[in-house]
XYZ file of C-alpha atoms in Angstrom:
405
model
C 78.979 50.657 -58.944
C 78.122 50.679 -62.632
C 77.229 54.372 -62.429
C 80.429 55.368 -60.610
C 82.995 53.013 -62.176
C 81.740 52.721 -65.767
C 82.441 56.383 -66.441
C 85.927 56.166 -64.900
C 87.116 53.153 -66.902
C 85.590 54.420 -70.167
C 87.346 57.761 -69.682
C 90.709 56.099 -69.002
C 90.480 53.742 -72.007
C 89.274 56.501 -74.328
C 92.052 58.759 -73.050
C 94.538 55.967 -73.846
C 93.221 54.871 -77.248
C 91.695 58.080 -78.629
C 88.209 59.198 -79.628
C 88.226 57.026 -82.759
C 88.167 53.920 -80.546
C 85.582 55.059 -78.031
C 83.212 52.191 -78.914
C 86.011 49.746 -78.083
C 86.333 51.334 -74.647
C 82.571 51.069 -74.066
C 82.521 47.413 -75.221
C 85.381 46.445 -72.896
C 83.732 48.108 -69.897
C 80.366 46.518 -70.705
C 82.063 43.084 -70.910
C 83.727 43.793 -67.560
C 80.410 44.428 -65.852
C 78.842 41.428 -67.561
C 81.670 39.297 -66.128
C 81.038 40.847 -62.700
C 77.334 40.002 -62.909
C 78.084 36.382 -63.809
C 80.869 35.897 -61.240
C 79.425 37.780 -58.275
C 76.004 36.129 -58.589
C 77.575 32.706 -57.973
C 80.714 33.436 -55.962
C 79.555 36.486 -54.062
C 80.802 40.068 -54.191
C 84.589 40.238 -53.645
C 86.076 42.097 -50.677
C 87.286 44.884 -52.955
C 84.830 45.007 -55.886
C 86.407 48.125 -57.410
C 89.844 46.502 -57.559
C 88.211 43.385 -59.085
C 86.605 45.502 -61.824
C 89.852 47.312 -62.582
C 91.830 44.067 -62.817
C 89.288 42.457 -65.140
C 89.075 45.618 -67.275
C 92.864 45.672 -67.657
C 92.986 41.969 -68.605
C 90.138 42.272 -71.079
C 91.862 45.261 -72.702
C 95.108 43.313 -73.114
C 93.267 40.257 -74.478
C 91.334 42.427 -76.932
C 94.524 44.003 -78.229
C 96.153 40.591 -78.680
C 93.324 38.901 -80.578
C 91.956 41.651 -82.791
C 93.820 41.921 -86.111
C 92.868 45.531 -86.766
C 94.142 46.690 -83.403
C 97.243 44.559 -83.802
C 98.050 46.303 -87.070
C 96.917 49.883 -86.414
C 96.244 50.748 -82.781
C 98.991 48.628 -81.264
C 101.495 50.094 -83.722
C 100.487 53.629 -82.721
C 100.694 52.823 -79.022
C 104.159 51.298 -79.400
C 105.512 54.758 -80.174
C 104.489 55.958 -76.722
C 105.966 53.101 -74.622
C 109.529 51.762 -74.238
C 110.395 48.783 -76.456
C 109.786 45.430 -74.811
C 107.362 46.760 -72.212
C 103.728 45.654 -72.132
C 100.927 48.167 -72.643
C 99.526 49.139 -69.254
C 96.156 50.623 -68.403
C 96.595 53.159 -65.612
C 93.526 53.158 -63.362
C 95.094 55.174 -60.563
C 93.013 57.904 -58.965
C 95.219 60.581 -60.541
C 94.893 59.203 -64.060
C 91.147 58.694 -63.670
C 90.808 62.385 -62.747
C 93.065 63.450 -65.626
C 91.095 61.270 -68.043
C 87.742 62.661 -66.959
C 88.983 66.240 -67.199
C 90.236 65.536 -70.731
C 86.876 63.946 -71.603
C 84.925 66.971 -70.357
C 86.739 69.237 -72.790
C 86.372 66.651 -75.555
C 82.594 66.174 -75.321
C 82.176 69.952 -75.050
C 83.970 70.592 -78.324
C 82.209 73.305 -80.366
C 81.932 70.972 -83.384
C 78.856 69.318 -81.801
C 75.577 70.867 -80.686
C 74.823 71.733 -77.052
C 72.083 69.090 -76.781
C 74.514 66.409 -77.950
C 77.204 67.701 -75.587
C 74.865 67.205 -72.631
C 73.905 63.746 -73.928
C 77.541 62.669 -74.274
C 78.324 64.057 -70.834
C 75.459 62.035 -69.362
C 76.580 58.890 -71.161
C 80.388 58.992 -71.015
C 81.064 61.144 -67.956
C 78.110 60.241 -65.754
C 77.470 56.597 -66.652
C 73.818 57.071 -67.673
C 72.416 54.472 -70.051
C 70.561 55.289 -73.266
C 67.189 54.544 -71.661
C 67.887 56.830 -68.696
C 68.886 59.688 -71.001
C 65.754 59.082 -73.069
C 63.666 59.248 -69.874
C 65.316 62.522 -68.891
C 64.500 64.081 -72.272
C 61.077 62.402 -72.514
C 61.995 60.808 -75.840
C 62.887 57.371 -77.205
C 66.038 55.272 -77.012
C 66.316 55.434 -80.812
C 66.413 59.247 -80.810
C 69.104 59.357 -78.114
C 71.167 56.583 -79.718
C 71.204 58.417 -83.060
C 72.026 61.737 -81.361
C 74.999 60.288 -79.497
C 76.223 58.328 -82.517
C 76.190 61.446 -84.698
C 78.065 63.409 -82.040
C 80.761 60.731 -81.739
C 81.163 60.599 -85.511
C 81.611 64.362 -85.682
C 84.338 64.214 -83.054
C 86.071 61.471 -85.042
C 85.755 63.341 -88.325
C 87.243 66.443 -86.726
C 90.059 64.240 -85.351
C 89.616 65.664 -81.850
C 92.271 64.476 -79.433
C 91.380 63.390 -75.911
C 94.126 65.170 -74.034
C 94.731 67.492 -71.126
C 93.477 70.930 -72.153
C 96.115 73.606 -72.608
C 95.749 77.038 -71.033
C 94.612 78.342 -74.430
C 91.993 75.584 -74.814
C 90.730 76.209 -71.287
C 90.356 79.921 -72.025
C 88.610 79.181 -75.319
C 86.316 76.346 -74.234
C 85.707 76.630 -70.494
C 82.587 78.700 -71.157
C 81.177 75.870 -73.316
C 82.052 73.352 -70.583
C 80.273 75.456 -67.959
C 77.244 75.855 -70.208
C 77.067 72.071 -70.647
C 77.285 71.495 -66.883
C 74.661 74.216 -66.350
C 72.304 72.613 -68.906
C 72.838 69.211 -67.296
C 71.866 70.617 -63.890
C 68.877 72.451 -65.370
C 67.660 69.249 -67.036
C 67.430 67.739 -63.568
C 66.211 70.757 -61.609
C 63.579 71.905 -64.096
C 62.900 68.471 -65.574
C 59.429 67.616 -66.807
C 60.041 64.000 -65.752
C 58.279 62.705 -62.646
C 61.205 60.374 -61.925
C 62.446 62.193 -58.816
C 65.444 59.902 -58.344
C 66.598 60.501 -61.917
C 66.125 64.261 -61.589
C 68.236 64.380 -58.431
C 70.968 62.272 -60.006
C 71.225 64.644 -62.966
C 71.795 67.531 -60.544
C 74.309 65.547 -58.500
C 76.286 64.611 -61.626
C 76.413 68.229 -62.782
C 77.743 69.256 -59.381
C 80.311 66.435 -59.455
C 81.637 67.574 -62.837
C 81.816 71.158 -61.625
C 83.718 70.036 -58.521
C 86.144 68.167 -60.781
C 86.899 71.515 -62.448
C 87.325 73.202 -59.063
C 89.870 70.564 -58.016
C 92.157 71.429 -60.955
C 94.285 74.550 -60.597
C 93.895 75.717 -64.216
C 90.102 75.318 -64.248
C 89.423 76.545 -60.704
C 88.217 79.934 -61.892
C 85.767 82.413 -60.313
C 83.142 81.498 -62.938
C 83.413 77.792 -62.058
C 82.990 78.616 -58.362
C 80.038 80.855 -59.170
C 78.330 78.025 -61.061
C 78.944 75.656 -58.160
C 77.455 78.214 -55.758
C 74.390 78.586 -57.990
C 73.855 74.814 -58.084
C 74.326 74.465 -54.316
C 71.717 77.149 -53.610
C 69.195 75.646 -56.044
C 69.823 72.068 -54.896
C 69.314 73.108 -51.275
C 65.598 73.616 -52.011
C 65.143 70.511 -54.156
C 63.089 68.527 -51.625
C 60.773 71.465 -50.918
C 59.811 72.117 -54.551
C 57.323 69.245 -54.868
C 54.762 67.780 -52.501
C 54.064 64.089 -51.873
C 51.750 63.887 -54.890
C 54.362 65.331 -57.284
C 52.728 68.771 -57.570
C 54.931 71.874 -57.708
C 55.165 73.930 -54.520
C 55.618 77.658 -55.084
C 58.582 79.334 -53.414
C 56.504 81.292 -50.916
C 54.683 78.100 -49.856
C 57.771 75.906 -49.433
C 58.549 74.348 -46.059
C 61.810 76.028 -45.057
C 62.664 73.139 -42.730
C 63.127 70.977 -45.859
C 65.883 73.258 -47.163
C 69.351 71.766 -46.914
C 71.357 74.153 -44.708
C 74.657 72.397 -45.432
C 74.266 72.998 -49.166
C 73.387 76.642 -48.501
C 76.579 77.049 -46.472
C 78.616 75.388 -49.238
C 76.992 77.730 -51.743
C 78.003 80.727 -49.623
C 81.585 79.412 -49.529
C 81.797 79.013 -53.316
C 80.133 82.390 -53.883
C 82.828 83.949 -51.702
C 85.497 82.155 -53.768
C 83.855 83.437 -56.958
C 84.247 87.009 -55.714
C 88.005 86.825 -56.237
C 87.551 88.289 -59.715
C 86.175 91.749 -60.555
C 84.630 90.277 -63.728
C 80.965 89.331 -63.303
C 79.580 86.422 -65.328
C 75.971 85.294 -65.629
C 76.813 82.601 -63.077
C 77.913 85.228 -60.538
C 74.658 87.135 -60.955
C 72.417 84.049 -60.959
C 74.239 82.668 -57.906
C 73.713 85.958 -56.060
C 69.998 85.883 -56.950
C 69.782 82.280 -55.735
C 71.583 83.321 -52.525
C 68.879 85.878 -51.722
C 66.258 83.187 -52.296
C 67.770 81.196 -49.428
C 66.376 83.957 -47.185
C 62.683 83.106 -46.992
C 61.422 86.233 -45.267
C 60.265 89.043 -47.560
C 62.106 92.320 -47.058
C 62.697 95.475 -49.057
C 66.456 94.816 -49.012
C 66.013 91.306 -50.401
C 63.803 92.220 -53.360
C 65.657 95.432 -54.226
C 68.887 93.398 -54.374
C 67.264 90.714 -56.515
C 65.789 93.372 -58.840
C 69.186 95.047 -59.233
C 70.854 91.700 -59.980
C 68.254 90.897 -62.655
C 68.822 94.328 -64.201
C 72.547 93.564 -64.450
C 71.852 90.060 -65.805
C 69.583 91.348 -68.575
C 72.211 93.882 -69.630
C 74.889 91.176 -69.650
C 72.842 88.445 -71.340
C 69.157 88.932 -72.142
C 66.795 85.987 -71.885
C 62.965 85.807 -71.741
C 63.112 83.748 -68.525
C 65.306 86.334 -66.809
C 62.970 89.095 -68.022
C 59.952 87.309 -66.523
C 61.736 86.705 -63.238
C 62.878 90.317 -63.150
C 59.247 91.443 -63.509
C 58.200 89.286 -60.551
C 61.033 90.839 -58.486
C 59.798 94.277 -59.597
C 56.324 93.438 -58.270
C 57.769 92.426 -54.900
C 59.986 95.504 -54.698
C 57.781 98.257 -56.220
C 54.268 96.825 -56.375
C 52.090 94.914 -58.832
C 50.771 97.869 -60.846
C 54.238 98.931 -61.964
C 55.132 95.306 -62.697
C 52.014 94.800 -64.864
C 53.092 97.656 -67.149
C 56.547 96.096 -67.550
C 55.188 92.564 -67.980
C 52.784 93.475 -70.773
C 55.648 95.070 -72.723
C 57.375 91.659 -72.903
C 54.699 90.142 -75.155
C 55.876 86.552 -74.657
C 52.555 85.205 -75.884
C 53.803 81.676 -76.613
C 55.208 81.205 -73.112
C 52.887 79.761 -70.455
C 55.064 81.270 -67.700
C 54.248 84.696 -69.135
C 50.522 84.163 -68.644
C 51.119 82.595 -65.251
C 53.035 85.722 -64.206
C 50.213 87.974 -65.470
C 47.720 85.838 -63.555
C 49.740 86.357 -60.396
C 50.105 90.095 -60.953
C 46.393 90.662 -61.673
C 45.273 88.629 -58.637
C 43.439 90.978 -56.204
C 43.676 93.813 -58.755
C 41.398 92.347 -61.453
C 40.561 88.743 -60.542
C 38.607 88.206 -63.764
C 41.696 89.000 -65.822
C 43.806 86.910 -63.476
C 41.621 83.850 -64.135
C 41.750 84.449 -67.904
C 45.548 84.568 -67.835
C 45.805 81.426 -65.708
C 43.440 79.626 -68.092
C 45.654 80.626 -71.046
C 48.705 79.455 -69.097
C 46.962 76.109 -68.493
C 46.351 75.665 -72.241
C 50.004 76.357 -73.061
C 51.553 74.382 -70.184
C 53.452 71.254 -71.229
C 53.483 69.217 -68.027
C 50.814 67.842 -65.668
C 52.572 69.567 -62.739
C 52.334 72.983 -64.398
C 48.687 72.416 -65.377
C 47.861 71.352 -61.815
C 49.455 74.542 -60.489
C 47.356 76.697 -62.844
C 44.191 74.864 -61.720
C 45.103 75.443 -58.081
C 45.616 79.176 -58.683
C 42.262 79.479 -60.483
C 40.446 77.667 -57.666
C 42.015 79.926 -55.035
C 40.833 83.060 -56.870
C 37.313 81.646 -57.294
C 37.158 80.848 -53.598
C 38.020 84.476 -52.819
C 35.321 85.726 -55.189
C 32.719 83.459 -53.574
C 33.660 84.228 -49.985
């Protein structure tokens, strides 16, 4: 309940009071949950715990406004301009206002005045209800680092006097790309996380998909690019349970148990990909979603890999990235053969990237196994996680077994 309701009440209070009073909103919600812990542990959980939380949050907000001199003089005066004289300040925790508040918060935390890493951190904290320790675990860093990062980001938003309000059509056009990038990074942090906390990794992906769905539910933000991103996440999430074995080791795509793939998520991904096709404009999310779609077809075929290769070619023209270039080279190997792919791979020269050497190890396997082992050994030295190192060791052992057989 903390995870689901904390973010809602914080968004509503911040939406009501403004970004400069965001700490007040967080304090009130924390006090509300503390009261719930104390009351429910002795009296039992009420029949409608959500309604209980909302009532207590409203009362605590009113009490805070009455007793705090600063808010009496400044905040209360400002709020009086927006309500009829004689009426009491109300906190609207209706489903509609919660949705409006969260949409406004998405565009606030994704303001270009703060860095992408801080945008993701604020999204995790304010929009997803993740605590400082959980965010630190996700980034494999300390609570102090995350606390300072979030504090700096909040201060920048205050200094820039950013308003928490419903985005205009102009603001949506200007900042939706930043919002999508933040949601994409949030999903990637879960899907490609170096953390072994599987529950946490899944929750990061789920939260990214929830935020994306929130955008889909709103007419102004329900764009083809948003649908394409949702399709991409559905396709990737469908294979989540097949990507690691019981010991936490990575399972390569070709070795994954297809029965562990989530068919419902694949079907949802196909639906959103169809919705994304309403626009003739292709974004990176359209292309990546289409690539992910072909990966939901396990069987190798010429059609599959030629399509994936063509999509990577388009993606690299649209927005070059080393990761896309590496993946494109693997698709080239599947579509045209390893020898042609080796020539392309060695042109990339990504000598600081362990995935580069892992790819070369794969390409040289059964062509020059000595070179393949050398590349896998280099990849092992540069790998950052135990799971990646274990995968390199497994590949080396498999080649040695072939040489000895």
